[in-house]
Coordinates of N, CA and C and ligand atoms in Angstrom, one line a residue:
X119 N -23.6 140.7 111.1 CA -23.6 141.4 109.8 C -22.3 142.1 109.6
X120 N -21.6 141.9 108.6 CA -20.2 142.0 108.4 C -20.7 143.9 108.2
X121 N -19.7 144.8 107.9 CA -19.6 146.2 107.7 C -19.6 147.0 109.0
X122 N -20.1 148.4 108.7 CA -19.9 148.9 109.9 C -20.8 149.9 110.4
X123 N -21.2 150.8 111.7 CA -22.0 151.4 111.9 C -21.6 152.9 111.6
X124 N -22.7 154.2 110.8 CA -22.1 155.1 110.9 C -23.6 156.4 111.7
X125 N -22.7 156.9 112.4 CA -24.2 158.0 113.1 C -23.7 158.7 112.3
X126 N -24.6 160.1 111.8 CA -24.5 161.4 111.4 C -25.4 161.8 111.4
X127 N -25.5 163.4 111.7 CA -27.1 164.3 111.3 C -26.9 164.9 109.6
X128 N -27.9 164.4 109.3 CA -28.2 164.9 108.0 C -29.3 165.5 107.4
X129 N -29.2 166.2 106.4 CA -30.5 166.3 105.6 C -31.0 165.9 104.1
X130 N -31.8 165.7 104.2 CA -32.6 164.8 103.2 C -32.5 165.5 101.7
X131 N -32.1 165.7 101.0 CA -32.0 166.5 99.8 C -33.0 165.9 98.8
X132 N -32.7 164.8 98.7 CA -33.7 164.3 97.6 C -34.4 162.3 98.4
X133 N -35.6 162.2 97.6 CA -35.6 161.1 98.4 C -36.9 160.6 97.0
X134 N -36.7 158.6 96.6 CA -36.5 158.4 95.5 C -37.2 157.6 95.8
X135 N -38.6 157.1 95.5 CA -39.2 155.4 95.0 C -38.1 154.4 94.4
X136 N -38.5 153.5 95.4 CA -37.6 152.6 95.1 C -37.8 150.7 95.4
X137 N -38.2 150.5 93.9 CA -38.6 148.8 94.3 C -40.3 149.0 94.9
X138 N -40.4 148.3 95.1 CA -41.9 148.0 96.0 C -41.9 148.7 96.9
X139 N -41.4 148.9 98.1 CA -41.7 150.0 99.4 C -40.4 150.5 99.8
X140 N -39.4 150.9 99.1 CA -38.3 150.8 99.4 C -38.1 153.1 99.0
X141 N -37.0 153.4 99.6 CA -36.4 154.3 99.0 C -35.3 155.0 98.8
X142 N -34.5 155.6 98.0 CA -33.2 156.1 98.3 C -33.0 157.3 98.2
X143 N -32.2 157.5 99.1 CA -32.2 159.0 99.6 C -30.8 159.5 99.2
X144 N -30.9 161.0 98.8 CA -29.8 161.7 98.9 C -29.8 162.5 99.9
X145 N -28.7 162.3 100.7 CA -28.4 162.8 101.8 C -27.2 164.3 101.8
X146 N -27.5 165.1 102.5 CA -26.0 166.1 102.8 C -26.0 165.9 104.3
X147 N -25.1 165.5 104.5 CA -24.8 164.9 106.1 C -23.4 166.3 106.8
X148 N -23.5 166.5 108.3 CA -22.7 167.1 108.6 C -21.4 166.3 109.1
X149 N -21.1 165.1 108.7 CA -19.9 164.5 108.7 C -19.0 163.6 107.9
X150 N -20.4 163.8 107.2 CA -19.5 163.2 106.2 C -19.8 163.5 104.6
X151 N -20.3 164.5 104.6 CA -20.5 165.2 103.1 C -21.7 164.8 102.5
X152 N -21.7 164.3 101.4 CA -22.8 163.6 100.3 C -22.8 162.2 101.0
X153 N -24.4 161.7 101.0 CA -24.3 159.9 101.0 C -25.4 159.7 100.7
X154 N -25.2 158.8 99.7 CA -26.9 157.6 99.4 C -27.2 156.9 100.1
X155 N -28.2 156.5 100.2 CA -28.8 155.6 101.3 C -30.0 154.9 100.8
X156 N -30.3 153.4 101.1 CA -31.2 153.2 100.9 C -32.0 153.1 102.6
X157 N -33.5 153.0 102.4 CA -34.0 152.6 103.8 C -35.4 152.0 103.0
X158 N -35.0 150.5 103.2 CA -36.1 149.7 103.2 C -37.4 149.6 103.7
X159 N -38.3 149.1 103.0 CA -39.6 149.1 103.6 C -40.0 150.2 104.3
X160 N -39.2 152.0 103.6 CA -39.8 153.3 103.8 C -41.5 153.5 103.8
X161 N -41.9 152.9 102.7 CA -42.8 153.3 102.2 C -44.1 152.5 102.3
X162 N -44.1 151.2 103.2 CA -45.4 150.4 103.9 C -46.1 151.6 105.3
X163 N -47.1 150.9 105.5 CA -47.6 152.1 105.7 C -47.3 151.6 107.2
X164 N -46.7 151.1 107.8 CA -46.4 151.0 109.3 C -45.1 151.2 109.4
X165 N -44.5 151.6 108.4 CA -42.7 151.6 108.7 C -42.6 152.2 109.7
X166 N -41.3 152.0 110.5 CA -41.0 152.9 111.5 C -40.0 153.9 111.0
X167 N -39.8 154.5 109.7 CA -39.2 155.6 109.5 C -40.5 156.7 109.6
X168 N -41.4 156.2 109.6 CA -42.6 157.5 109.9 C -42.8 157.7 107.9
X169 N -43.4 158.9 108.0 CA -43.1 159.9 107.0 C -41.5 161.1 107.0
X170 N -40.6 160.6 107.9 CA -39.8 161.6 107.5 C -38.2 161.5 106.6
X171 N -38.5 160.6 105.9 CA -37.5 160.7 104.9 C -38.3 160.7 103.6
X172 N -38.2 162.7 104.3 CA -38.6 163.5 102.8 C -38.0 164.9 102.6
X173 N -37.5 165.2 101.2 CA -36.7 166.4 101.6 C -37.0 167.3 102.7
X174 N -36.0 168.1 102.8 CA -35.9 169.0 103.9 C -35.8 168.5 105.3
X175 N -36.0 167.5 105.7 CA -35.9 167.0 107.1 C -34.5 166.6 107.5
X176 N -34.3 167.2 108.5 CA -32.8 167.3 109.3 C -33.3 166.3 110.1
X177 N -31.8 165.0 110.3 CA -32.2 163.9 110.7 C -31.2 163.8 111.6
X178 N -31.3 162.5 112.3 CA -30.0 162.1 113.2 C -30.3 160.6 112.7
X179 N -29.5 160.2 111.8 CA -29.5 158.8 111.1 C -28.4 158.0 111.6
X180 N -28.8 156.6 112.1 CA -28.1 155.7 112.5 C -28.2 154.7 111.0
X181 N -26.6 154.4 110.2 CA -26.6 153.7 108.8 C -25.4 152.6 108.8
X182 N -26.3 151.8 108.2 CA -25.3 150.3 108.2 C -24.3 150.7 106.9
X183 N -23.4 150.9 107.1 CA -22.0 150.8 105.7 C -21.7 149.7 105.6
X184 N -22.0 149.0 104.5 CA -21.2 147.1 103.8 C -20.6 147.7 102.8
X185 N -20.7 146.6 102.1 CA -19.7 146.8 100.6 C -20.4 147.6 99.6
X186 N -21.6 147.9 99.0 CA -22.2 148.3 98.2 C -21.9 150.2 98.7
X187 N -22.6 150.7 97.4 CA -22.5 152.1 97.4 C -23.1 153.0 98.3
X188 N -24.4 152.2 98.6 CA -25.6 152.7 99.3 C -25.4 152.5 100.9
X189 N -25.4 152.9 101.7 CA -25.5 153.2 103.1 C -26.9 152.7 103.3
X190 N -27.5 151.8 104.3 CA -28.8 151.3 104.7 C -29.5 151.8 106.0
X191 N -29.8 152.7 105.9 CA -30.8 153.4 107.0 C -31.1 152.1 107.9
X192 N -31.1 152.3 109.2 CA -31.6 151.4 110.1 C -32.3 152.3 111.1
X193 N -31.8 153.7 111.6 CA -32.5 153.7 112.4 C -32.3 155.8 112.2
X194 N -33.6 156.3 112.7 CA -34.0 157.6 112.1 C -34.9 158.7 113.3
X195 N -33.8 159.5 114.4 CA -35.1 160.5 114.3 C -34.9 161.9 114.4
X196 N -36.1 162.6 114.1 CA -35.9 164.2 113.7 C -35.6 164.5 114.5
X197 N -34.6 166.0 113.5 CA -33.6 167.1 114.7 C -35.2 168.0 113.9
X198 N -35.4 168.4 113.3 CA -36.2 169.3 112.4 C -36.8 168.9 111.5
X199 N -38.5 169.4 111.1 CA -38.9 169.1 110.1 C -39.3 170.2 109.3
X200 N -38.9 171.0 109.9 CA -39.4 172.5 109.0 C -41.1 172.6 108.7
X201 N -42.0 172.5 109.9 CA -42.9 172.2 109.3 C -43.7 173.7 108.3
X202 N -43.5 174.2 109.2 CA -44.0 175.6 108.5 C -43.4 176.0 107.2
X203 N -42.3 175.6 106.8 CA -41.6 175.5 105.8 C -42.5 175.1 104.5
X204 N -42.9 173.7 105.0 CA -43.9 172.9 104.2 C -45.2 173.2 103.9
X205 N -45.5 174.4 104.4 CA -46.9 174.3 104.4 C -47.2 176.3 103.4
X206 N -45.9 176.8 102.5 CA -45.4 177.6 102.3 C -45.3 177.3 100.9
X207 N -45.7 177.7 99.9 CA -45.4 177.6 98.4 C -43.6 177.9 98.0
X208 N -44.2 178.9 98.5 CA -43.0 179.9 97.9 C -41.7 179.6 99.0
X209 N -41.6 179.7 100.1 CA -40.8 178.8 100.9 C -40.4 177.5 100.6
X210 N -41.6 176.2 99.9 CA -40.9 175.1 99.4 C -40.1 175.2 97.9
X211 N -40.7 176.1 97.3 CA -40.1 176.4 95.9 C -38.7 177.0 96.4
X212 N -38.1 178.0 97.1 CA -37.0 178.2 97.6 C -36.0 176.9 98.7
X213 N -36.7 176.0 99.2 CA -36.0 175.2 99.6 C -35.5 173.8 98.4
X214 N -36.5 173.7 97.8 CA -36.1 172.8 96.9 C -35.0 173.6 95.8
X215 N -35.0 174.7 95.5 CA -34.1 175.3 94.7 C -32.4 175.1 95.8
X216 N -32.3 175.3 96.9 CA -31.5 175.0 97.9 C -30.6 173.9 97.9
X217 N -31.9 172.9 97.9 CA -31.4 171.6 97.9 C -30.7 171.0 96.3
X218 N -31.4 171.6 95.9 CA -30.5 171.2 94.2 C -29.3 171.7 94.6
X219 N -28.9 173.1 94.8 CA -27.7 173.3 94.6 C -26.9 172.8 95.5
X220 N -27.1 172.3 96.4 CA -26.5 171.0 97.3 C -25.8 170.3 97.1
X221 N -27.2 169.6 96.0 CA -26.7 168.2 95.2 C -25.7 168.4 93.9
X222 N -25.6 170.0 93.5 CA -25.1 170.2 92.2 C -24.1 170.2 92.6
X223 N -23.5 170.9 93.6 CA -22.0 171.5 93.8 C -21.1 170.8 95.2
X224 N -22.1 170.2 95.9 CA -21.0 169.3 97.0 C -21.6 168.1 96.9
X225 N -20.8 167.2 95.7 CA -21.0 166.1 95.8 C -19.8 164.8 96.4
X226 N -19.1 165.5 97.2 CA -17.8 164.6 97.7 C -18.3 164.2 99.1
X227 N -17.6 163.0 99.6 CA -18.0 162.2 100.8 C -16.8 163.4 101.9
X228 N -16.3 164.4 101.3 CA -15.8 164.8 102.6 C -16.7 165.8 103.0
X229 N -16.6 165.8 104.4 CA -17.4 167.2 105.3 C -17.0 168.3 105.3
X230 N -18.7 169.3 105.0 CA -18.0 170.6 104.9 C -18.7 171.3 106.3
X231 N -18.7 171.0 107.1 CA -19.4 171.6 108.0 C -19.7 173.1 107.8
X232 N -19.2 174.0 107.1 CA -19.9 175.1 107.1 C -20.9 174.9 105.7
X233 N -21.0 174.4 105.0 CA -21.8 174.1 103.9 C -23.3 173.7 104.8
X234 N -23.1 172.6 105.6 CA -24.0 172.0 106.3 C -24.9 172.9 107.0
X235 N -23.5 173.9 107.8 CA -24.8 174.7 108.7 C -25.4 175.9 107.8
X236 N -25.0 176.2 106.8 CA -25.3 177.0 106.3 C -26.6 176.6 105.3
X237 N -27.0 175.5 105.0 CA -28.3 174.8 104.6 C -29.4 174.5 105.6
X238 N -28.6 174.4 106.5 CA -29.5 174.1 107.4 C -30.2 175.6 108.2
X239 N -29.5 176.3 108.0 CA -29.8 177.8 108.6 C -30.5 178.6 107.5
X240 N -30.4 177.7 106.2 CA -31.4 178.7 105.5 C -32.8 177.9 105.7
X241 N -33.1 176.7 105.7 CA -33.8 175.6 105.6 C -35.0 176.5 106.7
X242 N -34.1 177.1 108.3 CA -34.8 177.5 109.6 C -35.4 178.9 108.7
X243 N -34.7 179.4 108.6 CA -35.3 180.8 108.1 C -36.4 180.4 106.8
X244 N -36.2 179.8 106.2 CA -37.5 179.8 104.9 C -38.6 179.4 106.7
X245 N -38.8 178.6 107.1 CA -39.2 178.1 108.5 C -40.1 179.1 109.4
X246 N -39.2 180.3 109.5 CA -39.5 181.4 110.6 C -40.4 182.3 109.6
X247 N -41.6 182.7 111.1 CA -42.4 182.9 110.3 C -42.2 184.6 110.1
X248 N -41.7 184.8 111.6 CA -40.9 186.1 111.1 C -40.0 186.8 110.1
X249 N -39.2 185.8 109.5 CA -38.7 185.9 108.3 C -39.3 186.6 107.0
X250 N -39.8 187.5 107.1 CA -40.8 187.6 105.9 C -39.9 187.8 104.4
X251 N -38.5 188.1 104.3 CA -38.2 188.2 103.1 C -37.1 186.5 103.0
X252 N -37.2 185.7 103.9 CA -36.4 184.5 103.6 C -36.8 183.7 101.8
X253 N -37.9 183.9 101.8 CA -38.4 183.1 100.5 C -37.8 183.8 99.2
X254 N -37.9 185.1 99.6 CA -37.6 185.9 98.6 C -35.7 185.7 97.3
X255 N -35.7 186.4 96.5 CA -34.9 186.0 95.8 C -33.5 186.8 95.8
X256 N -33.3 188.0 96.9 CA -32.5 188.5 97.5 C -31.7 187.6 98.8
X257 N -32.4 186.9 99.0 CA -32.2 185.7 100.2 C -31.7 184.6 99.5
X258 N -32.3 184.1 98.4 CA -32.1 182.8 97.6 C -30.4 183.2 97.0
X259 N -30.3 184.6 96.0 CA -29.0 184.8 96.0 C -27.7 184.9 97.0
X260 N -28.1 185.2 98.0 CA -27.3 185.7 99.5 C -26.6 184.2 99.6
X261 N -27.8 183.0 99.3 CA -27.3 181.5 99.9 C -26.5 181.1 98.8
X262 N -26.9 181.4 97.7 CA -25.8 180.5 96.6 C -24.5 181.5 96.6
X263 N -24.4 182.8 96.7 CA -22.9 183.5 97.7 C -22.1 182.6 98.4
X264 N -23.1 182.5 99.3 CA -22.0 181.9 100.6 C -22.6 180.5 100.6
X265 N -22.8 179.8 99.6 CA -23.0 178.1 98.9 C -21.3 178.5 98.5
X266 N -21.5 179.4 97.3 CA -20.2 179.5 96.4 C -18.7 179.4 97.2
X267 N -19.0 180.6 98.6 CA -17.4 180.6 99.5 C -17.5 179.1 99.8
X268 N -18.6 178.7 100.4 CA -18.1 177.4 101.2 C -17.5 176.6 100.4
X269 N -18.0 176.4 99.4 CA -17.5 175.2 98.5 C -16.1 176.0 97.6
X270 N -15.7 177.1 98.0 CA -14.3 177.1 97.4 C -14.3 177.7 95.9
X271 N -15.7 178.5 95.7 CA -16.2 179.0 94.2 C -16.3 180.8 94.6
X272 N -16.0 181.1 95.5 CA -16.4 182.7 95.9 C -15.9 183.7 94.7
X273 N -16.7 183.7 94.1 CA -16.1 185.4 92.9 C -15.3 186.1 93.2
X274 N -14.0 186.8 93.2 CA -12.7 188.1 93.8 C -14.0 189.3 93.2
X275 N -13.4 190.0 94.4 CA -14.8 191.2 94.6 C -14.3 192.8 94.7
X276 N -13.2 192.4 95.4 CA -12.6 193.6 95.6 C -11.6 194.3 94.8
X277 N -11.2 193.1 93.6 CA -9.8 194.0 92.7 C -10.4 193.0 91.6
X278 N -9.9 193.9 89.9 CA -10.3 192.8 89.1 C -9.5 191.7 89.1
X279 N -10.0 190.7 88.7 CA -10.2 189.4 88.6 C -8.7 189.3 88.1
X280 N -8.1 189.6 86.8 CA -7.7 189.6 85.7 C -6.3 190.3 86.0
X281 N -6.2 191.6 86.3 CA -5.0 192.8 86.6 C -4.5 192.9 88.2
X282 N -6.4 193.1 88.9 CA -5.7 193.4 90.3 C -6.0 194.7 90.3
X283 N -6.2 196.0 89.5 CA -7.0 196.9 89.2 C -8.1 197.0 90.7
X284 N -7.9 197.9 91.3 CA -9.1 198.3 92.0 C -10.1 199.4 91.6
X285 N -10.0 200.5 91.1 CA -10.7 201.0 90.1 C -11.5 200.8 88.9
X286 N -12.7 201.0 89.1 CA -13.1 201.3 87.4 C -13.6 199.9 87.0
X287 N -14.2 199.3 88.0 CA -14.7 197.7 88.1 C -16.3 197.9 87.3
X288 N -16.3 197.6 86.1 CA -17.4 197.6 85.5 C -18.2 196.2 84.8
X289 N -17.1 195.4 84.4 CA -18.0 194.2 84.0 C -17.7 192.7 85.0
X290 N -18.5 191.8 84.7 CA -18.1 190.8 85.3 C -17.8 189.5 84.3
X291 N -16.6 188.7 84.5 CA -16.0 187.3 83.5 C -16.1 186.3 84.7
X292 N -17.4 185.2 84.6 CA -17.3 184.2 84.9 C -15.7 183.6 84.5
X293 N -15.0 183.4 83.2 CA -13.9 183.0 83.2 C -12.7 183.7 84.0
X294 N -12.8 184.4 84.3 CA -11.7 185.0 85.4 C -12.0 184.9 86.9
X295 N -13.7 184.7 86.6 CA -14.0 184.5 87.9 C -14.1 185.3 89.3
X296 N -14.3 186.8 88.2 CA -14.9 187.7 89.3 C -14.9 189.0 88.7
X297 N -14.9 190.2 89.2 CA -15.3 191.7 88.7 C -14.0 192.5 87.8
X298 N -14.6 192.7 86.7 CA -13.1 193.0 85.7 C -13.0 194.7 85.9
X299 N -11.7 194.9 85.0 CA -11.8 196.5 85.0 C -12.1 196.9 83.9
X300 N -12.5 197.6 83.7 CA -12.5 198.6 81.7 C -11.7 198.2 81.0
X301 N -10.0 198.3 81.5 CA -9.4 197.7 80.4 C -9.1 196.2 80.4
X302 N -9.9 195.7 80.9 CA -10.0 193.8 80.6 C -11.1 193.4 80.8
X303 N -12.2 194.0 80.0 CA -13.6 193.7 80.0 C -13.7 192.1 79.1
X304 N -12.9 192.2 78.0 CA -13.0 191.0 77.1 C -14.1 190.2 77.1
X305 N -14.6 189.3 78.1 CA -15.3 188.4 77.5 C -16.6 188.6 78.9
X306 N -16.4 189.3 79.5 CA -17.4 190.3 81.0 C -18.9 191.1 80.2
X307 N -19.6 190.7 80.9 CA -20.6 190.9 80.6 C -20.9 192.7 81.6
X308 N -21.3 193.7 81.6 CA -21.7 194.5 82.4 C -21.9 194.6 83.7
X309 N -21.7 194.7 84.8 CA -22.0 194.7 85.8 C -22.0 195.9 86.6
X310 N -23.9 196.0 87.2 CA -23.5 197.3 87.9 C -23.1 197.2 89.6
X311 N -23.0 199.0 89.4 CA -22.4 199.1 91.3 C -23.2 198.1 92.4
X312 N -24.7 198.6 91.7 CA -26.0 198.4 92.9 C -25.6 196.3 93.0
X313 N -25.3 195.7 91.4 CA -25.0 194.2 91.6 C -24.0 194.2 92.6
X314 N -22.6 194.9 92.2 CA -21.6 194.5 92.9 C -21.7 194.7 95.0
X315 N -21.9 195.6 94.7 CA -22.8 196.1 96.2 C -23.2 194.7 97.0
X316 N -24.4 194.6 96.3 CA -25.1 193.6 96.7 C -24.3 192.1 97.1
X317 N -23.2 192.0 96.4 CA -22.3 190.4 96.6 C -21.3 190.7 97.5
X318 N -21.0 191.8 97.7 CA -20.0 192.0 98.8 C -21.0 192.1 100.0
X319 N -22.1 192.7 100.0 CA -22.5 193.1 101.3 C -23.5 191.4 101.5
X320 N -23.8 191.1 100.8 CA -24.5 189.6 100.8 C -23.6 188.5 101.7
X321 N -22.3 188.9 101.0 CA -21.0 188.0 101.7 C -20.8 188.5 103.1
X322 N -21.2 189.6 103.3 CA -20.4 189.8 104.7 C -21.3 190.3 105.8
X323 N -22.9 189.8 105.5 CA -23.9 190.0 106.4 C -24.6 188.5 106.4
X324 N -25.4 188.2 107.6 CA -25.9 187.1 108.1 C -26.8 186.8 106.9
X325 N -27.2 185.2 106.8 CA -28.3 185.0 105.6 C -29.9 185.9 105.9
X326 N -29.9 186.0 107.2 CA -31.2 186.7 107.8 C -31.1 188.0 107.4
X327 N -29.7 188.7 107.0 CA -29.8 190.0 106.9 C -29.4 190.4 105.2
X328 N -30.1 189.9 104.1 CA -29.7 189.6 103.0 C -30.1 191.4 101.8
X329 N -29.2 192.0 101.8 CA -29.5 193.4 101.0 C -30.5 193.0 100.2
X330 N -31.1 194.4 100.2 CA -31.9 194.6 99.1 C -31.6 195.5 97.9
X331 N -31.8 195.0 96.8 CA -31.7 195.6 95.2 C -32.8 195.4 94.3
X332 N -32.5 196.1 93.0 CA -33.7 196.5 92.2 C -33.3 194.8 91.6
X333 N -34.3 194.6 90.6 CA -34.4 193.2 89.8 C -33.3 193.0 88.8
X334 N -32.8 194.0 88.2 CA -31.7 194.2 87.3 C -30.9 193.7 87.7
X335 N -30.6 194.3 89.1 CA -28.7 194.2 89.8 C -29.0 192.8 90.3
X336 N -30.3 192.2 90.7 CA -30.3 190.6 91.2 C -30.2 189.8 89.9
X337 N -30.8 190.3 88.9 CA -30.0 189.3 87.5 C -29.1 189.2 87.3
X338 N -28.2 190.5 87.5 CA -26.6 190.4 87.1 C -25.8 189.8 88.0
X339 N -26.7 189.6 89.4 CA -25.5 189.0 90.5 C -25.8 187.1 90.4
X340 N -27.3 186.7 90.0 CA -27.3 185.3 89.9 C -26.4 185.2 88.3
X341 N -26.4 185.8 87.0 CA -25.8 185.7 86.4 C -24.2 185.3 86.9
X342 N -23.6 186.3 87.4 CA -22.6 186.4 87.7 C -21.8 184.8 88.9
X343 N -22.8 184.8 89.6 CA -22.2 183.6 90.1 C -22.5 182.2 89.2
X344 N -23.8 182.2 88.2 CA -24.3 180.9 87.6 C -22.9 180.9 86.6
X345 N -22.3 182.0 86.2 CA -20.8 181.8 85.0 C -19.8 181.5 85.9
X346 N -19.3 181.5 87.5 CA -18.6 181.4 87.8 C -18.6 180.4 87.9
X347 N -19.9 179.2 88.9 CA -19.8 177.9 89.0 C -19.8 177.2 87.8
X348 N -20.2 177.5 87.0 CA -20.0 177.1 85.8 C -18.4 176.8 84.9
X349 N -18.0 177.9 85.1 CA -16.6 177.8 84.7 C -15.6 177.2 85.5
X350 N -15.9 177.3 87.0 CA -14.7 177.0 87.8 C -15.3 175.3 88.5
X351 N -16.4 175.2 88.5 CA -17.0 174.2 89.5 C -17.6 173.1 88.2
X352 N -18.1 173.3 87.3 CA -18.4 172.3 85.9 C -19.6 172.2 86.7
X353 N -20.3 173.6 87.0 CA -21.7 172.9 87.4 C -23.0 173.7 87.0
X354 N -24.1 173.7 86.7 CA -25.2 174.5 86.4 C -26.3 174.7 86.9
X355 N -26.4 175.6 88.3 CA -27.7 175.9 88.7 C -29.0 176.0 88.1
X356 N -30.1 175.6 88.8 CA -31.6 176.0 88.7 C -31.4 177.2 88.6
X357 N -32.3 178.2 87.8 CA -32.7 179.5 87.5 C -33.0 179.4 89.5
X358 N -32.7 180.6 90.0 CA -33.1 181.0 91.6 C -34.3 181.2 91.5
X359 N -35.1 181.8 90.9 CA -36.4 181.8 91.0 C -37.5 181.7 90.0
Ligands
ZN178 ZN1 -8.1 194.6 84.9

């Protein structure tokens, strides 16, 4: 068989009926970024892929690369299935919101290895049962933060956006692409302390250790990054929760 072999651990982001028993999967792999895949005969009921090419499952995928677009799953077994994850409303509603933004904003075949681990570390925590605010939507914003650094979208936090101004940081311009001052509010929507707070200390504490705020300052801070990706990335998040 002409092409070539590729190993990589990945996770399953989306996964697609396809043909008769067939299906295709969107993958976020830790070596090689985005890849489609098809894997044949997924979906007979003796396949030997099992049931685990279904989101959320961290894989160790052995894939035939030929000439077509699609990568061909041949051979599949789990690092993780998150099962407790699965079995969690509000945990699967936060992982599937995860996994969108995956597919929305790292869609290139190069590797981001910290994008990787950092889906995969939220994936564990929606997971842990100790986690009790992982599902939550203090946690869901913490990840699209540090979705945003990895992928090279991180808001300027510390001086406005615009002057460089460290003082007097009151509104925020997705088009500038981070916290403005009073006198270059222009096209900035309001932003309070308790928001601002919240995306500095979100950036600079573990996903497990995600601040807490009132609902206001968490609307201003998913606001605040949905205008940045939007302006700098051409991309549009799911509502977080
Ligand atoms: Zn300014």
């Amino acid at each position: 068989m002409p092409g070539s072999t590729v190993k990589t651990e990945a996770v399953v982001l989306r996964s697609i009926r396809y043909g008769e028993a067939d299906r295709i999967l969107h993958l976020y792999s830790k070596t090689r970024g985005r890849i489609g895949a098809i894997a044949k005969g997924a979906r007979k009921p003796k396949s030997r892929f099992g049931g685990r090419l279904e989101p959320f499952f961290r894989l160790d995928l052995v894939l035939h690369e030929g000439r077509g677009d699609l990568l061909t799953v041949t051979g599949v077994t789990t690092v993780d299935g998150y099962p407790r994850l699965r079995s969690s409303g509000p945990a699967l509603s936060a992982g599937a919101r995860a996994c969108d933004a995956v597919l929305r904003l790292l869609d290139s075949a190069e590797a981001n290895p910290p994008a990787y681990n950092l889906l995969c570390r939220y994936l564990a925590l929606l997971d842990d049962p100790a986690a009790e605010r992982a599902a939550g939507l203090e946690t869901a914003l913490a990840f699209r933060l540090k979705l945003a650094l990895v992928a090279g979208f991180v808001p300027e936090l510390a001086s406005c956006a615009r002057c460089g101004e460290a003082e007097h940081l009151v509104g925020f311009s997705g088009a500038a692409g981070g916290v403005v001052c009073a006198g270059c509010e222009g096209d900035a929507f309001p932003l309070s302390e308790e928001a601002h707070g919240f995306m500095v200390a979100a950036l600079a504490q573990p996903l497990s250790e995600a601040p807490a705020a009132e609902s206001l300052a968490l609307r201003q801070v998913e606001r605040a990054v949905g205008e940045t990706l939007e302006h700098h990335a051409h991309v549009q998040l799911r509502a977080a929760a």
